[in-house]
Every structure is written in structure tokens, then in C-alpha cells.
Amino acid sequence: MLSLVTLWVLSVIVFAGSQLLPGNVGRAMLGPLADQRAVDNLNHELGVDRPVLVQYGDWIVHFVQGDMGQSYTLRHPVTGFVVDAIRNSLKLALVAFVMVVPLSIFGGVWAALHVGRPIDRIITIFGLSSTVLPEFVSGIVLILVFAVWLPWLPISATWPDGAGFFEQIYYLILPSIPLVLVLFGYIARMARAGTVEALDSDYTRTAVLKGLPFPVVIWRHVLRNALLPTITVIATQTGYLIGGLVVVETLFHYQGIGGLIYTAAKSKDFPMLQAGVLSVGIVYMVATLTADILYSVLNPRIRYGSQG
């Protein structure tokens, strides 16, 4: 229920934000030299001259019914463009997740097992540095190294028509690396903190005193409890991976939802802009809700506490 309320608040913010964008829709579509009567007629045809509350009510009712409206600039239903863009962003996000999740968890756990030692400091400093490094900087460096100097990977992330699954993955490797660098620090830091706390817990000491081999202690007692908070961190990054990739998508010429939202905002295509942002909010809500449910399933204390 809280997620549904959050989505409703997001829809209000998205609609209000699009209405506050400077400029006139009809003027933006017809150009600065168009006659004012033609601009007014187009605004009336598009319905943007109606009261704001009427426009919002009409939009949200149709959106709930699966009708995202018609694009002002493309004059086609928005749904197809948004679905295709989200599908492309999900592919890029999936490739990045497959790379960053095991790598960052391993790095965080390894740093925790060697806390205070040089390897711990190296992993921590690398994670912090990669997190604050902007995507366009790391992306340009990666393009120069792996696509220009060492032509191992394609510059563009747009694969040719008819490309198979593995060929698509090949085109998505290079744009995924900047995302891996950004997310590595967040996930590794959380995995490290959880592992350090689990290693100092009473149940870990008890398992060691019972004579269990150290790898068994780590696998059975430490990791399960240490990685629970990491699930939430991974889920919260889903919204960034789906809707916050404007720079990466532009740099690698990839048609994802971030680029679609940016283009719609520039052209004042309100139906496309509103549908794109709200769709990202839905994906983020589903990912966060799934993480909460999974966290409660894996953590009996949360589950029993809610029952009590």
C-alpha cells in the first residue's frame, strides 16, 4: 500500500514538473516562426490548453488502464517506445549486475577477512574512487583503450538487426563497465561492513569454538547474515541502472529509457516524458518491494517481528 501511495505521489510530481518546464508545446513543435493562431490550434488539438487538473486526471486514468497516451512529436502511441526503451535498459542493467554483484561481494568479503591490512585498504580506496568517478570520464577512457587503441570491443552499444543473444552481450560489455565501476564501491562497502559485523558476532565465535573449519564458518554462518543488507543496496541501485543512464546511453549511442526521457524533456513531449519517468518509478518500486520481501524471508527476526 505504501508503494502505491508513493507511485501516486510520484505521478503528481512528474506531471507538475512537466507542466513547469519553460516554453510552449505548440511553439516547440511548429518552430519560432509559426503563426500564433496555428500554435493555439495545435495546443487545443493536443489538449494542453485545458485546466491542469483535468489534464492530470485524464492522463492518470488512461495510464492505469495501460494507455500511456500519444507522443506529441512522433504522433504515435507512447507505450511501444517506452516498452522498447525499458527492455533495452533492462538488458544493459542485467549485464552490469551479472558483472558487478559477484565481483563487489567477493571484494567486500575479502577486504573484511583481511581488515586493516593493505589489501583491505586497496579495495576500499578503489571502491571509493570508482564510485565518485563520473561515468562520462570512465566511459571515454574505456572507449579510447578498448575500442580505439585496442579494438577489442565496439564503440557503439547498438547491435545490428538480427543479432543473437551472445552478440548483443558483446555489444553491451563496454557500456556496462562504467556502471560496474560506479556500483562496485556501494555494494563492496556494504558487504565488507556486514561481514566485519558478522565475524565479531557471538554465533561466529560459537561456531569456531565448536571446531568447525573456517571455510564452513564463513559459508554457513557469516555470509548468510552479512549479505542480507547488501540485498537492499543492490535493489536501490536498480532505479539508477534503469533510469539514470543518460550519460552512458548517449556516450555509447544506446536507445534506453534514460535517453528517451532526456529527449522527451528537450522536445517538451509531455506524454513520453511522464510515461517514461513513471515507468522507471514502477520498476524501482517492484525491485525495492522484492528486496523487502526477500529480506524478510531470509531474516527470520524480521518475519517473526512483523507477525508479533
XYZ file of C-alpha atoms in Angstrom:
308
model
C 0.000 0.000 0.000
C 2.849 2.368 0.788
C 4.353 1.611 -2.616
C 1.082 2.510 -4.327
C 0.887 5.783 -2.398
C 4.491 6.505 -3.376
C 3.664 5.908 -7.037
C 0.699 8.276 -6.817
C 2.894 10.989 -5.259
C 5.476 10.352 -7.982
C 2.816 10.741 -10.672
C 1.810 14.119 -9.228
C 5.430 15.284 -9.084
C 6.129 14.076 -12.620
C 3.054 15.770 -14.032
C 3.680 19.009 -12.134
C 7.322 19.018 -13.160
C 6.470 18.592 -16.826
C 3.972 21.445 -16.604
C 6.617 23.709 -15.087
C 9.055 23.207 -17.969
C 9.586 26.534 -19.730
C 8.251 27.059 -23.238
C 5.127 26.316 -25.232
C 4.365 22.863 -26.636
C 2.837 24.123 -29.858
C 5.625 26.643 -30.372
C 8.269 23.966 -29.735
C 6.683 21.686 -32.351
C 5.936 24.282 -35.045
C 9.011 26.449 -34.592
C 9.609 30.090 -33.626
C 8.343 31.475 -36.944
C 4.935 29.764 -36.848
C 1.783 31.862 -36.737
C 0.307 32.283 -33.258
C -3.109 31.039 -34.423
C -1.525 27.833 -35.685
C 0.246 27.419 -32.340
C -3.018 27.959 -30.438
C -4.872 25.492 -32.665
C -2.196 22.844 -32.120
C -2.249 23.381 -28.361
C -6.036 22.976 -28.425
C -5.744 19.845 -30.549
C -3.238 18.331 -28.112
C -5.345 19.347 -25.120
C -2.592 21.258 -23.343
C -4.781 24.355 -23.032
C -7.206 22.561 -20.703
C -7.126 23.078 -16.900
C -4.188 21.336 -15.250
C -6.328 19.133 -13.005
C -8.351 17.952 -15.995
C -5.168 17.083 -17.872
C -3.772 15.174 -14.876
C -6.986 13.251 -14.279
C -7.271 12.277 -17.930
C -3.618 11.193 -18.068
C -3.552 9.125 -14.870
C -6.847 7.346 -15.645
C -5.605 6.306 -19.092
C -2.199 5.330 -17.677
C -3.765 2.983 -15.128
C -5.717 1.398 -17.977
C -2.496 0.784 -19.919
C -2.826 3.746 -22.284
C 0.230 5.982 -21.911
C -1.042 8.488 -24.453
C 0.235 9.634 -27.810
C 3.590 11.296 -28.401
C 3.373 14.967 -29.336
C 6.391 14.868 -31.619
C 6.170 11.347 -33.073
C 2.349 11.216 -33.271
C 2.360 7.547 -32.275
C 1.337 5.749 -29.068
C 3.904 6.164 -26.318
C 3.600 2.623 -24.977
C 5.677 0.947 -27.680
C 8.574 3.392 -27.339
C 8.630 3.156 -23.535
C 8.452 -0.647 -23.501
C 11.271 -0.968 -26.045
C 13.424 1.545 -24.148
C 12.881 -0.181 -20.794
C 13.669 -3.542 -22.396
C 16.970 -2.162 -23.688
C 17.806 -0.593 -20.318
C 16.996 -3.869 -18.553
C 19.420 -5.703 -20.842
C 22.192 -3.241 -20.026
C 21.344 -3.347 -16.322
C 21.336 -7.149 -16.316
C 24.779 -7.333 -17.906
C 26.113 -4.806 -15.396
C 24.516 -6.688 -12.482
C 25.971 -10.018 -13.572
C 29.400 -8.407 -13.587
C 29.257 -6.186 -10.504
C 27.322 -8.219 -7.931
C 29.674 -11.223 -7.578
C 32.744 -9.019 -8.062
C 31.760 -6.483 -5.409
C 30.544 -9.095 -2.908
C 33.791 -11.016 -3.291
C 35.803 -7.799 -2.921
C 33.873 -6.711 0.172
C 34.118 -10.109 1.868
C 37.805 -10.447 1.004
C 38.500 -6.987 2.431
C 36.618 -7.891 5.627
C 38.607 -11.090 6.041
C 41.794 -9.005 5.833
C 40.522 -5.937 7.701
C 43.238 -3.395 8.431
C 45.700 -4.977 6.017
C 46.946 -3.470 2.738
C 44.502 -5.467 0.593
C 41.622 -4.065 2.658
C 42.831 -0.519 2.110
C 43.393 -1.111 -1.608
C 39.873 -2.466 -2.148
C 38.312 0.305 -0.043
C 40.202 3.114 -1.796
C 39.474 1.624 -5.222
C 35.771 1.340 -4.395
C 35.529 4.919 -3.159
C 37.494 6.254 -6.136
C 35.439 4.370 -8.705
C 32.184 5.494 -7.073
C 32.963 9.215 -7.368
C 34.392 8.901 -10.893
C 31.793 10.267 -13.373
C 30.532 7.841 -15.972
C 31.482 10.069 -18.896
C 35.120 10.151 -17.719
C 35.460 6.396 -17.276
C 33.412 5.812 -20.437
C 35.678 7.982 -22.588
C 38.793 6.308 -21.174
C 37.328 2.852 -21.817
C 36.410 3.797 -25.388
C 39.919 5.069 -26.053
C 41.566 1.983 -24.567
C 39.335 -0.911 -25.620
C 37.698 0.449 -28.778
C 40.322 2.737 -30.338
C 43.812 1.735 -29.182
C 42.920 -1.923 -28.637
C 39.974 -2.555 -30.985
C 38.583 -5.404 -28.902
C 35.076 -4.034 -28.265
C 32.683 -1.931 -30.394
C 32.291 1.761 -29.616
C 28.528 1.778 -30.096
C 26.227 -0.341 -27.954
C 23.668 -0.608 -30.755
C 23.916 -4.062 -32.262
C 22.929 -4.829 -35.867
C 19.499 -6.149 -36.754
C 19.153 -9.873 -36.280
C 21.944 -10.078 -33.692
C 21.788 -13.106 -31.437
C 21.915 -13.209 -27.651
C 25.681 -13.511 -27.281
C 26.314 -10.850 -29.928
C 24.087 -8.440 -28.004
C 26.015 -9.214 -24.810
C 29.246 -8.491 -26.698
C 27.981 -5.022 -27.642
C 26.904 -4.313 -24.038
C 30.162 -5.222 -22.306
C 31.903 -1.872 -22.809
C 28.990 0.374 -21.661
C 28.481 -1.919 -18.659
C 31.972 -1.324 -17.267
C 31.360 2.344 -16.212
C 28.270 1.140 -14.352
C 30.289 -1.603 -12.673
C 32.834 0.965 -11.517
C 30.129 3.204 -10.048
C 28.268 0.423 -8.231
C 31.297 -1.546 -7.032
C 32.041 0.858 -4.189
C 28.483 0.879 -2.810
C 27.966 -2.882 -2.811
C 31.504 -3.796 -1.724
C 31.400 -1.339 1.183
C 28.098 -2.777 2.412
C 29.340 -6.369 2.016
C 32.512 -5.516 3.921
C 30.644 -3.851 6.790
C 28.201 -6.744 7.102
C 30.981 -9.327 7.048
C 33.042 -7.498 9.683
C 29.989 -7.323 11.943
C 29.182 -10.999 11.397
C 32.759 -12.050 12.150
C 32.567 -10.282 15.536
C 29.210 -11.841 16.463
C 28.615 -14.453 19.148
C 27.319 -17.115 16.775
C 30.533 -16.937 14.741
C 32.649 -17.324 17.873
C 30.495 -20.276 18.934
C 30.924 -21.950 15.548
C 34.691 -21.502 15.752
C 34.813 -22.886 19.314
C 32.886 -25.949 18.159
C 35.799 -26.725 15.883
C 34.115 -26.092 12.550
C 36.539 -25.437 9.682
C 36.914 -21.737 8.936
C 35.551 -22.008 5.339
C 32.432 -23.709 6.742
C 32.024 -20.955 9.324
C 32.271 -18.302 6.620
C 29.883 -20.049 4.241
C 27.210 -21.196 6.706
C 27.256 -18.582 9.437
C 28.904 -15.402 8.207
C 27.833 -14.868 4.611
C 24.120 -15.507 5.084
C 23.861 -12.861 7.795
C 26.449 -10.499 6.344
C 24.911 -10.247 2.881
C 21.338 -9.538 3.962
C 21.799 -5.719 3.991
C 23.548 -5.992 0.622
C 20.277 -7.149 -0.948
C 18.652 -3.808 -0.153
C 21.615 -1.879 -1.556
C 21.501 -3.874 -4.793
C 17.771 -3.227 -5.152
C 18.118 0.508 -4.565
C 20.618 0.712 -7.420
C 18.053 -0.747 -9.837
C 16.405 2.629 -10.324
C 19.767 4.143 -11.229
C 20.530 1.320 -13.669
C 17.139 1.659 -15.356
C 16.539 5.396 -15.493
C 19.781 7.161 -14.624
C 21.911 6.125 -17.571
C 21.501 9.200 -19.762
C 25.252 9.822 -19.947
C 26.156 6.207 -20.690
C 23.361 5.784 -23.233
C 24.338 8.997 -25.006
C 28.035 8.189 -24.965
C 27.564 4.709 -26.402
C 24.594 5.535 -28.675
C 22.239 3.207 -26.839
C 18.458 3.590 -27.001
C 17.398 3.158 -23.384
C 14.786 4.740 -21.146
C 17.184 7.387 -19.809
C 17.901 8.737 -23.266
C 14.207 8.580 -24.133
C 13.287 10.681 -21.083
C 16.025 13.204 -21.868
C 14.902 13.559 -25.480
C 11.256 13.919 -24.431
C 12.168 16.646 -21.939
C 14.099 18.617 -24.572
C 11.243 18.422 -27.087
C 8.536 19.027 -24.437
C 6.892 15.742 -25.356
C 4.921 15.526 -22.105
C 3.207 12.138 -22.650
C 6.537 10.493 -23.435
C 8.278 12.238 -20.527
C 5.593 11.406 -17.966
C 5.204 7.798 -19.082
C 8.962 7.236 -19.070
C 9.586 8.637 -15.589
C 6.577 6.898 -14.050
C 7.562 3.591 -15.672
C 11.009 3.898 -14.115
C 9.304 4.535 -10.777
C 7.254 1.361 -11.185
C 10.368 -0.699 -11.956
C 12.141 0.813 -8.945
C 9.132 0.113 -6.701
C 8.927 -3.523 -7.826
C 12.664 -4.017 -7.244
C 12.542 -2.438 -3.770
C 9.423 -4.369 -2.779
C 11.012 -7.607 -3.968
C 14.114 -6.838 -1.904
C 12.000 -6.173 1.202
C 10.132 -9.461 0.779
C 13.339 -11.397 0.146
C 14.977 -9.758 3.173
C 12.105 -10.789 5.423
C 12.179 -14.345 4.063
C 15.919 -14.716 4.642
C 15.886 -12.979 8.033
C 13.583 -14.806 10.488
C 13.870 -11.967 13.040
C 12.164 -9.549 10.641
C 9.479 -12.090 9.734
C 8.661 -13.045 13.314
C 8.792 -9.443 14.427
C 6.157 -8.477 11.843
C 3.947 -11.361 12.965
C 4.212 -10.245 16.569
